[in-house]
PDB file of C-alpha atoms and ligand atoms in Angstrom:
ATOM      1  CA  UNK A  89      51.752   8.015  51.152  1.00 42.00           C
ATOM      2  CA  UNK A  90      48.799   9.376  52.376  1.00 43.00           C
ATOM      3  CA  UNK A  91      47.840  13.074  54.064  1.00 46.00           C
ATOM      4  CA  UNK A  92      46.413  13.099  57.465  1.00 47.00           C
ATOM      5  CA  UNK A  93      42.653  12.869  55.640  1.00 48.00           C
ATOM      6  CA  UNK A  94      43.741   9.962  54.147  1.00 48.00           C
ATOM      7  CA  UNK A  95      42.387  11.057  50.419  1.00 52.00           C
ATOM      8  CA  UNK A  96      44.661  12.901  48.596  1.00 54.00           C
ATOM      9  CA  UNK A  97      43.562  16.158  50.521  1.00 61.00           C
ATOM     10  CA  UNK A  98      39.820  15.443  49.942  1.00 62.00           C
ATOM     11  CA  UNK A  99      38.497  14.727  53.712  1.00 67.00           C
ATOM     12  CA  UNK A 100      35.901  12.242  53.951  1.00 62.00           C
ATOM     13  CA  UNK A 101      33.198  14.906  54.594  1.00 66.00           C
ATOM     14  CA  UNK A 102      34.198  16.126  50.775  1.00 66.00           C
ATOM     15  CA  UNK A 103      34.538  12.733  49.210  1.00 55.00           C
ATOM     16  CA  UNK A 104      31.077  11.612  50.894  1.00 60.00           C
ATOM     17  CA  UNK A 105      29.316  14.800  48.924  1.00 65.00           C
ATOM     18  CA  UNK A 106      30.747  13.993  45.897  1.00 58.00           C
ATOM     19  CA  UNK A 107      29.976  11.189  45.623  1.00 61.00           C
ATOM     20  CA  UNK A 108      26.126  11.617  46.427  1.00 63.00           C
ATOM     21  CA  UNK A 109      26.229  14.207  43.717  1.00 59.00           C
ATOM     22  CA  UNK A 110      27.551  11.757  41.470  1.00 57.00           C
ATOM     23  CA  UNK A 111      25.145   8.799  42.490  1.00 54.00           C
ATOM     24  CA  UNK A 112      22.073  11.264  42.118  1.00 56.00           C
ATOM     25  CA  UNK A 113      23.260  12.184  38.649  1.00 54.00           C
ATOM     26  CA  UNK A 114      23.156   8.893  37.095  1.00 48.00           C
ATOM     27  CA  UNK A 115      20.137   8.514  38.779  1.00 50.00           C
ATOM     28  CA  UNK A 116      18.145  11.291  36.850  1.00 47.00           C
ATOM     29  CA  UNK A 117      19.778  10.204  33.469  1.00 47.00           C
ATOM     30  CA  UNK A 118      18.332   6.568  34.248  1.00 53.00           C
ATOM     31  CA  UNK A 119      14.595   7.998  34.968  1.00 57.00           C
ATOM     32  CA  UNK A 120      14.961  10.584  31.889  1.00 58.00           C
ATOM     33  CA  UNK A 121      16.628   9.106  29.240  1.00 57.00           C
ATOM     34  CA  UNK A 122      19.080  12.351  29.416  1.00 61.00           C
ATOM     35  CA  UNK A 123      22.724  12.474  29.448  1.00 58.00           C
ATOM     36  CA  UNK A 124      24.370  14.478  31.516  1.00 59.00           C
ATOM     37  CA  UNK A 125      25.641  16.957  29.877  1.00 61.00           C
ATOM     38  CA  UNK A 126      29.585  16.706  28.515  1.00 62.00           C
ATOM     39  CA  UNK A 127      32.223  19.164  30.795  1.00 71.00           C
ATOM     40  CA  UNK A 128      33.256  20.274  27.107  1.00 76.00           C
ATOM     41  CA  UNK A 129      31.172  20.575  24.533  1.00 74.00           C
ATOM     42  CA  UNK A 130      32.974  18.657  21.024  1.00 77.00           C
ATOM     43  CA  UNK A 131      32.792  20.836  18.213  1.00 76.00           C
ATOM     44  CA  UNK A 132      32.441  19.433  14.782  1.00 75.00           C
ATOM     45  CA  UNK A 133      32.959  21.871  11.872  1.00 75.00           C
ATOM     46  CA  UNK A 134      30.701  21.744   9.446  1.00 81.00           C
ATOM     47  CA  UNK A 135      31.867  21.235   5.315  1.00 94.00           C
ATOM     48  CA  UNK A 136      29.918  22.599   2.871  1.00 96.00           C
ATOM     49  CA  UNK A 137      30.947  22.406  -1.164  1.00 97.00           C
ATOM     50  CA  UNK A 138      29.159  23.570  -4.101  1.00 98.00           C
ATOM     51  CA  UNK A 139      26.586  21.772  -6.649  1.00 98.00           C
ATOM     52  CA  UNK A 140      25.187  22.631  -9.690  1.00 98.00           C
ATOM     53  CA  UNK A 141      21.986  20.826 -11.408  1.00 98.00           C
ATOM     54  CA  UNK A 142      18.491  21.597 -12.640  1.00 98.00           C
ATOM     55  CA  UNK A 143      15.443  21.438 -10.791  1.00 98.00           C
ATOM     56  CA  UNK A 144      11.712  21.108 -12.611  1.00 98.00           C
ATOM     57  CA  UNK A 145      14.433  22.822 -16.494  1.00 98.00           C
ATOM     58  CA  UNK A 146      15.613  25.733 -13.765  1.00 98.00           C
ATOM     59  CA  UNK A 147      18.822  25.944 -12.934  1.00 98.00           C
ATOM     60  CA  UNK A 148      19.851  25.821  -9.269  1.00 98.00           C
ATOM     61  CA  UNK A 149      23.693  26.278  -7.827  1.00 98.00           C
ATOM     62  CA  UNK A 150      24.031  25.314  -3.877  1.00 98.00           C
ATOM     63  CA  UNK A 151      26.696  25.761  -0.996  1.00 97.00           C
ATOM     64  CA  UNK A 152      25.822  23.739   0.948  1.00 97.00           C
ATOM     65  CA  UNK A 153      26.350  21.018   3.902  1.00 97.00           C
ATOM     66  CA  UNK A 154      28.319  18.072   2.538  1.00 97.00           C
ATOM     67  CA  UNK A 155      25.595  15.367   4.328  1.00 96.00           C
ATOM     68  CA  UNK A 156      22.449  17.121   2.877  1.00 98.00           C
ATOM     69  CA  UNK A 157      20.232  14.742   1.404  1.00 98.00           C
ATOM     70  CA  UNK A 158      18.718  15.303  -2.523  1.00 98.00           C
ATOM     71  CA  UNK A 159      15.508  15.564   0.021  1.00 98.00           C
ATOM     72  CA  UNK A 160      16.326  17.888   2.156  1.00 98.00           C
ATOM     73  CA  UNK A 161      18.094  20.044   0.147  1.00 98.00           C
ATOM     74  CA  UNK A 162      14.652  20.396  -2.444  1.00 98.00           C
ATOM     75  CA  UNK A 163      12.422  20.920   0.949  1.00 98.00           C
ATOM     76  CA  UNK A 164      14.628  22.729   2.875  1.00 98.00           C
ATOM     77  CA  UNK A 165      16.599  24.824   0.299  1.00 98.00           C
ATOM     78  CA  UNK A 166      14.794  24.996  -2.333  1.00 98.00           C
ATOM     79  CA  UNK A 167      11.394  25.215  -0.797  1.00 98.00           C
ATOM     80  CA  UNK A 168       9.721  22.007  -2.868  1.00 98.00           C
ATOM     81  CA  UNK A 169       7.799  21.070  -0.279  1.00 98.00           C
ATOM     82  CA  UNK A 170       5.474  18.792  -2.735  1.00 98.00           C
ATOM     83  CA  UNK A 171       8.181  16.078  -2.019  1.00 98.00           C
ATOM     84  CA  UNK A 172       7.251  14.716   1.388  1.00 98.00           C
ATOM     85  CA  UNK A 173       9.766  13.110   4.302  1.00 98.00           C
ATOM     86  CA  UNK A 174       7.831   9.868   5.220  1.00 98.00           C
ATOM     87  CA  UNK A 175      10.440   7.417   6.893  1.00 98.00           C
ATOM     88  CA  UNK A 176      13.461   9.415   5.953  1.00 98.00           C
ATOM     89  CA  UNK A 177      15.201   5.643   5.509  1.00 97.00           C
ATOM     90  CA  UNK A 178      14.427   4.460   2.332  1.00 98.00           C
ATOM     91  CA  UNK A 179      11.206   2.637   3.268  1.00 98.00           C
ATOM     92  CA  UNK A 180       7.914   4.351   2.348  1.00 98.00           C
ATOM     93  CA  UNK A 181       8.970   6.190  -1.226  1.00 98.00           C
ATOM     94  CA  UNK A 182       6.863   9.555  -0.547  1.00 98.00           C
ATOM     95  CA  UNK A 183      10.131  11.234  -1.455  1.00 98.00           C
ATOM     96  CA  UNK A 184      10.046   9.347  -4.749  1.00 98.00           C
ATOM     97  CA  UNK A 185      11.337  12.285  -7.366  1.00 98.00           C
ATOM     98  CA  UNK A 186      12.960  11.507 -11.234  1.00 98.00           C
ATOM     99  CA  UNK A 187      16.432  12.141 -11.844  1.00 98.00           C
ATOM    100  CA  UNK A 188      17.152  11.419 -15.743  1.00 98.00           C
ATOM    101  CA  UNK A 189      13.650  10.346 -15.806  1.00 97.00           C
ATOM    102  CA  UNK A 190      14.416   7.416 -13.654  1.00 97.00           C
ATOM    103  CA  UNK A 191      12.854   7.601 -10.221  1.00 98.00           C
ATOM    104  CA  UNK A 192      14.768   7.674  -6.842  1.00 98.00           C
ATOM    105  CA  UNK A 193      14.748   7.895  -3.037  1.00 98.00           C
ATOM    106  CA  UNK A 194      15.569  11.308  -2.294  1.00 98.00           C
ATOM    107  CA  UNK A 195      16.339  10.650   1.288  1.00 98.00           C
ATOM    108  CA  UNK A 196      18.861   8.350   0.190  1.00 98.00           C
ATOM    109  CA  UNK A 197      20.647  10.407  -2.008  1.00 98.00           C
ATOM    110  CA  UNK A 198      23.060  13.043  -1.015  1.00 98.00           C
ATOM    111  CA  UNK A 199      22.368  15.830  -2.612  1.00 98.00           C
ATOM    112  CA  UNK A 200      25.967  16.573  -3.853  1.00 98.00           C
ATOM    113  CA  UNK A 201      25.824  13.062  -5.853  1.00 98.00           C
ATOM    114  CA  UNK A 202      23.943  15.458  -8.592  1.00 98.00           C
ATOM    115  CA  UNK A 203      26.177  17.346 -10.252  1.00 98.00           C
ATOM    116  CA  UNK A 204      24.876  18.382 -13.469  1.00 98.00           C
ATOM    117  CA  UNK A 205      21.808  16.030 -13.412  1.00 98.00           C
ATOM    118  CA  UNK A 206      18.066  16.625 -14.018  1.00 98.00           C
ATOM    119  CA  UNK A 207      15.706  16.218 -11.450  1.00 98.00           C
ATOM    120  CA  UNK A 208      11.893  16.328 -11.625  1.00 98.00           C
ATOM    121  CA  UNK A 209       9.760  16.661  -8.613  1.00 98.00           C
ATOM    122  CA  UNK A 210       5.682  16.769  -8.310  1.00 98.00           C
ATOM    123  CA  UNK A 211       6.366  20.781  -8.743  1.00 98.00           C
ATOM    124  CA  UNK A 212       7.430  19.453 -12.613  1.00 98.00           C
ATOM    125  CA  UNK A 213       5.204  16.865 -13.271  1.00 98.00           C
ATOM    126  CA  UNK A 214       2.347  19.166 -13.727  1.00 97.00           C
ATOM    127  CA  UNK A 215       1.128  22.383 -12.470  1.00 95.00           C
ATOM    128  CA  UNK A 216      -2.990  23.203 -11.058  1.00 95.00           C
ATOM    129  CA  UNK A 217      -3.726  24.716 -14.441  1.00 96.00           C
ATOM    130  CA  UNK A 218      -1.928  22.229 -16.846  1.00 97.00           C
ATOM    131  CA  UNK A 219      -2.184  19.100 -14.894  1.00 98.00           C
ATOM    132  CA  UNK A 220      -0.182  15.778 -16.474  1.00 98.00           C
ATOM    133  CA  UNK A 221      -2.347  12.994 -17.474  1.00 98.00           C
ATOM    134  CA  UNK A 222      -1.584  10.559 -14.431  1.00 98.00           C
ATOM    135  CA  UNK A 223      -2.606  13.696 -12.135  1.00 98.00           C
ATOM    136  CA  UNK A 224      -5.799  13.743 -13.689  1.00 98.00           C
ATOM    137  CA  UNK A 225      -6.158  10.157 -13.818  1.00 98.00           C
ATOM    138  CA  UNK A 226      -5.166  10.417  -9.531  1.00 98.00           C
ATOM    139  CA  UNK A 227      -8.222  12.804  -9.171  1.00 98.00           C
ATOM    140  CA  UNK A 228     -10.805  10.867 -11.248  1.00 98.00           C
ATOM    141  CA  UNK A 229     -10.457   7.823  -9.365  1.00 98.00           C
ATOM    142  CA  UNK A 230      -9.616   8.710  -6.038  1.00 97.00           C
ATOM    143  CA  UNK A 231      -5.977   7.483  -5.712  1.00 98.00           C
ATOM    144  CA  UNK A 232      -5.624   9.313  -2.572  1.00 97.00           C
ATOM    145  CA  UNK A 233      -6.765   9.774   0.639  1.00 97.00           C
ATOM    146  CA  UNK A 234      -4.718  11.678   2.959  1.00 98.00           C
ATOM    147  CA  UNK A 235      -2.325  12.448  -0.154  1.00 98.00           C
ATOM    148  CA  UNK A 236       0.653  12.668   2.321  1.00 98.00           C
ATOM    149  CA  UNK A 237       2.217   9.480  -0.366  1.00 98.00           C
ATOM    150  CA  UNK A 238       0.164  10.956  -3.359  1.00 98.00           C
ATOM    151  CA  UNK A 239       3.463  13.097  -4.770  1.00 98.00           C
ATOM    152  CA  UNK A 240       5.381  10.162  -4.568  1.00 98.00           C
ATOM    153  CA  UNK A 241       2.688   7.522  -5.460  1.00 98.00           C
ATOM    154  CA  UNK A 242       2.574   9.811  -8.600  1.00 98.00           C
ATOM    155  CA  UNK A 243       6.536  10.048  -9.381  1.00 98.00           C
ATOM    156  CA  UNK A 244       6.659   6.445  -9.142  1.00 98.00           C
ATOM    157  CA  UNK A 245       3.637   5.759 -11.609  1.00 98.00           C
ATOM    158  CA  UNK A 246       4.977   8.282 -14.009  1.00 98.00           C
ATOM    159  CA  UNK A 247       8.412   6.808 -14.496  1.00 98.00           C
ATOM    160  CA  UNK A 248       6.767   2.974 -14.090  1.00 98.00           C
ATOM    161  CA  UNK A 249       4.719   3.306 -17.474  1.00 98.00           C
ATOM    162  CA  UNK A 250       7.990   5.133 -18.848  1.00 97.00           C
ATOM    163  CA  UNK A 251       9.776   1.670 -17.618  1.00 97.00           C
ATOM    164  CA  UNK A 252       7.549  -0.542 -19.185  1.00 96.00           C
ATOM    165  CA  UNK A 253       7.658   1.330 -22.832  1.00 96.00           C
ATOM    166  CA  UNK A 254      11.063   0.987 -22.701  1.00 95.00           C
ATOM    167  CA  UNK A 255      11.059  -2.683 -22.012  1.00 94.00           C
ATOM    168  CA  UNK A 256      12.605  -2.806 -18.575  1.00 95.00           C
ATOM    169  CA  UNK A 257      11.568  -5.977 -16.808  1.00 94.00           C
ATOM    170  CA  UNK A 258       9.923  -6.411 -13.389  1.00 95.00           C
ATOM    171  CA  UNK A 259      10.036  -9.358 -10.736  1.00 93.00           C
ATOM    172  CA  UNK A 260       7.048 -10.945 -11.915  1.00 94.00           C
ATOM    173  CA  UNK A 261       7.649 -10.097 -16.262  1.00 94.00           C
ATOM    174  CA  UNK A 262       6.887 -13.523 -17.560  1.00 88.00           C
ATOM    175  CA  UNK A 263       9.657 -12.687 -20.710  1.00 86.00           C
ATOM    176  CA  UNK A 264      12.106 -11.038 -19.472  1.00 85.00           C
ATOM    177  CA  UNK A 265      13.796 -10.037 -23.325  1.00 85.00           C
ATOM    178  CA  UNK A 266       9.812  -9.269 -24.730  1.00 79.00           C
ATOM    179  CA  UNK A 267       7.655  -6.332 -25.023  1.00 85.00           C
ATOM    180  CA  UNK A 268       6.954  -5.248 -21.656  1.00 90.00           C
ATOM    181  CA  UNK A 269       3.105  -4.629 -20.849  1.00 93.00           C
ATOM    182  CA  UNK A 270       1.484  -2.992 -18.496  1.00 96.00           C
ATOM    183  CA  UNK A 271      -1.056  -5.432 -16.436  1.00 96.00           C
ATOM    184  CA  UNK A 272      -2.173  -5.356 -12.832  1.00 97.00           C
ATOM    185  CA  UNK A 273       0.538  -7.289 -11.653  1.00 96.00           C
ATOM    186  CA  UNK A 274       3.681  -5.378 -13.285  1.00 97.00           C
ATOM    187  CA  UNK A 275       2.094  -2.145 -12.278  1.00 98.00           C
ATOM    188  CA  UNK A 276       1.488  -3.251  -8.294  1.00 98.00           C
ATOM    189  CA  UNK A 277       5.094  -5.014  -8.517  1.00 98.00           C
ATOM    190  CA  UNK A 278       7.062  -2.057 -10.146  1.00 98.00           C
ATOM    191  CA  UNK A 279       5.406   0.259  -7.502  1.00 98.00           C
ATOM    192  CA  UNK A 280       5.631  -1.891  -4.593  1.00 98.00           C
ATOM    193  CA  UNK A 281       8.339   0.960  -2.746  1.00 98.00           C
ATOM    194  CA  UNK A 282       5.286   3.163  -2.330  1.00 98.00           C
ATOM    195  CA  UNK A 283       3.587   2.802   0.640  1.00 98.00           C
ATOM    196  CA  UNK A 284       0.173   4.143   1.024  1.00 98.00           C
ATOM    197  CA  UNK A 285      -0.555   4.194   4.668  1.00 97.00           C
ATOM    198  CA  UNK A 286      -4.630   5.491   3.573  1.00 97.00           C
ATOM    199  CA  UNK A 287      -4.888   2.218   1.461  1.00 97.00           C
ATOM    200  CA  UNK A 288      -5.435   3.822  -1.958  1.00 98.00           C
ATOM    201  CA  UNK A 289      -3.743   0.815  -3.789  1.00 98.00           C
ATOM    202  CA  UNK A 290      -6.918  -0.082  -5.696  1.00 98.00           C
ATOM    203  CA  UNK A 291      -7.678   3.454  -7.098  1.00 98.00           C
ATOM    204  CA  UNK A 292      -3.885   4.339  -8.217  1.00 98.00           C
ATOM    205  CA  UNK A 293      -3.748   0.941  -9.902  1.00 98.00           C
ATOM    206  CA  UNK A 294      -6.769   2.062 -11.945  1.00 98.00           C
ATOM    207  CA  UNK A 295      -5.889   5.932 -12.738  1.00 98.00           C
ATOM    208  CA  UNK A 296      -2.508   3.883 -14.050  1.00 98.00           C
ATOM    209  CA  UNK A 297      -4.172   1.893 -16.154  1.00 98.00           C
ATOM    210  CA  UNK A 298      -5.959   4.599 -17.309  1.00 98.00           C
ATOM    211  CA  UNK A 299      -3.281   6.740 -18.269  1.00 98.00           C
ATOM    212  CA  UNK A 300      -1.585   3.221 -20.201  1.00 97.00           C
ATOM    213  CA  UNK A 301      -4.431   2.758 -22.272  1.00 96.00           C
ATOM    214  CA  UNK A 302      -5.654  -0.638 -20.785  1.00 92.00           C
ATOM    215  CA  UNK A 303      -8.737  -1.701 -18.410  1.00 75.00           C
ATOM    216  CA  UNK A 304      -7.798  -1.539 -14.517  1.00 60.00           C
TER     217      UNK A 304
HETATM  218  S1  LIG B  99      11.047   9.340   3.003  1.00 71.75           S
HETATM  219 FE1  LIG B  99      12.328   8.460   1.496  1.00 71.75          FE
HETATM  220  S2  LIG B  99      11.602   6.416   1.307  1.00 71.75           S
HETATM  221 FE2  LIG B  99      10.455   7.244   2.992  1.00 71.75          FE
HETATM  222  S1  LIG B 100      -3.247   8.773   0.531  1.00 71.75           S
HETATM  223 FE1  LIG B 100      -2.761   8.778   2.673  1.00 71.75          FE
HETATM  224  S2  LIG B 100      -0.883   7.685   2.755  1.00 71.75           S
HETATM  225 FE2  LIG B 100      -1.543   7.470   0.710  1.00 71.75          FE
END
């Protein structure tokens, strides 16, 4: 039955400001993008668990976050900041580091998949003073602009000429049981994850070919 205000014991005069409180609200979320702001915040506890693997021959042992990317975790944790965060989603490959020698995604990789494996970042490939051949190769032709990709561009080309010696075919190998050669068209196939935004294609296919011995 209803009270003598006729809401519940809200008068009109209360239910009237309410609701223009409530009507302004979702107003300013509309023009801002912003939520209001839950009564309650919800609190999510955070898991973390314990990995062990080796980093560039050292050994590294992390507590950590259970969703920490293989990324994250070298950049943020470890402080290898030679492998860059381009797209974060699996699109661009300048996280591109080896694990086993075989090159990966690092965003795409939680970090705790890597128990007891050995991972090789730019840090390992080579250092200023010894550099590896490919880096050398990267410098004498210009296979890099910006060099945001350039870490990545040369993780990828590393463990590419690694995949062709050992006979791992490509989308475009003519013989997919023969000896695998490098060419032009493996080499831009087998590193077609890496995404040079600067446009250095050209150049890196040349310090490749270089570094494998055959004519760009
Ligand atoms: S940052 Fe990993 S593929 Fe782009
Ligand atoms: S050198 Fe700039 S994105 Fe490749």
């Amino acid at each position: 039955m209803e009270d003598e205000n006729g809401f519940g014991g809200i008068t009109r005069r209360e239910m009237l400001a309410g609701t223009a409180v409530a009507v302004t609200a979702l107003a300013i979320t509309r023009v801002t993008g912003l939520e209001a702001a839950p009564a309650a915040p919800i609190v999510t506890p955070v898991e973390s668990a314990g990995v062990s693997f080796s980093v560039n021959g050292k050994a590294v042992n992390l507590q950590i976050d259970t969703r920490t990317t293989l990324l994250d975790a070298l950049r943020e944790h470890l402080n290898l900041t030679g492998t860059k965060k381009g797209c974060d989603h699996g699109q661009c490959g300048a996280c591109t580091v080896l694990v086993n020698g075989r090159r990966i995604n690092s965003c795409l990789s939680l970090v705790l998949q890597h128990e007891n494996d050995s991972i090789t970042t730019i840090e390992g490939i080579g250092t200023p003073e010894n550099l590896h051949p490919m880096q050398s190769a990267f410098i004498k032709h210009d296979g890099y602009q910006c060099g945001y990709c350039t870490p990545g561009q040369i993780c990828s080309a590393v463990a590419v000429l690694e995949e062709i010696k050992a006979g791992v075919p490509s989308h475009v190998s003519a013989d997919l049981n023969g000896p695998m050669k490098f060419s032009n068209a493996e080499f831009r196939e087998r590193m077609s994850g890496n995404i040079c935004r600067c446009g250095a294609y050209s150049n890196i296919a040349q310090a490749a070919a270089e570094v494998a011995g055959v004519e760009g």
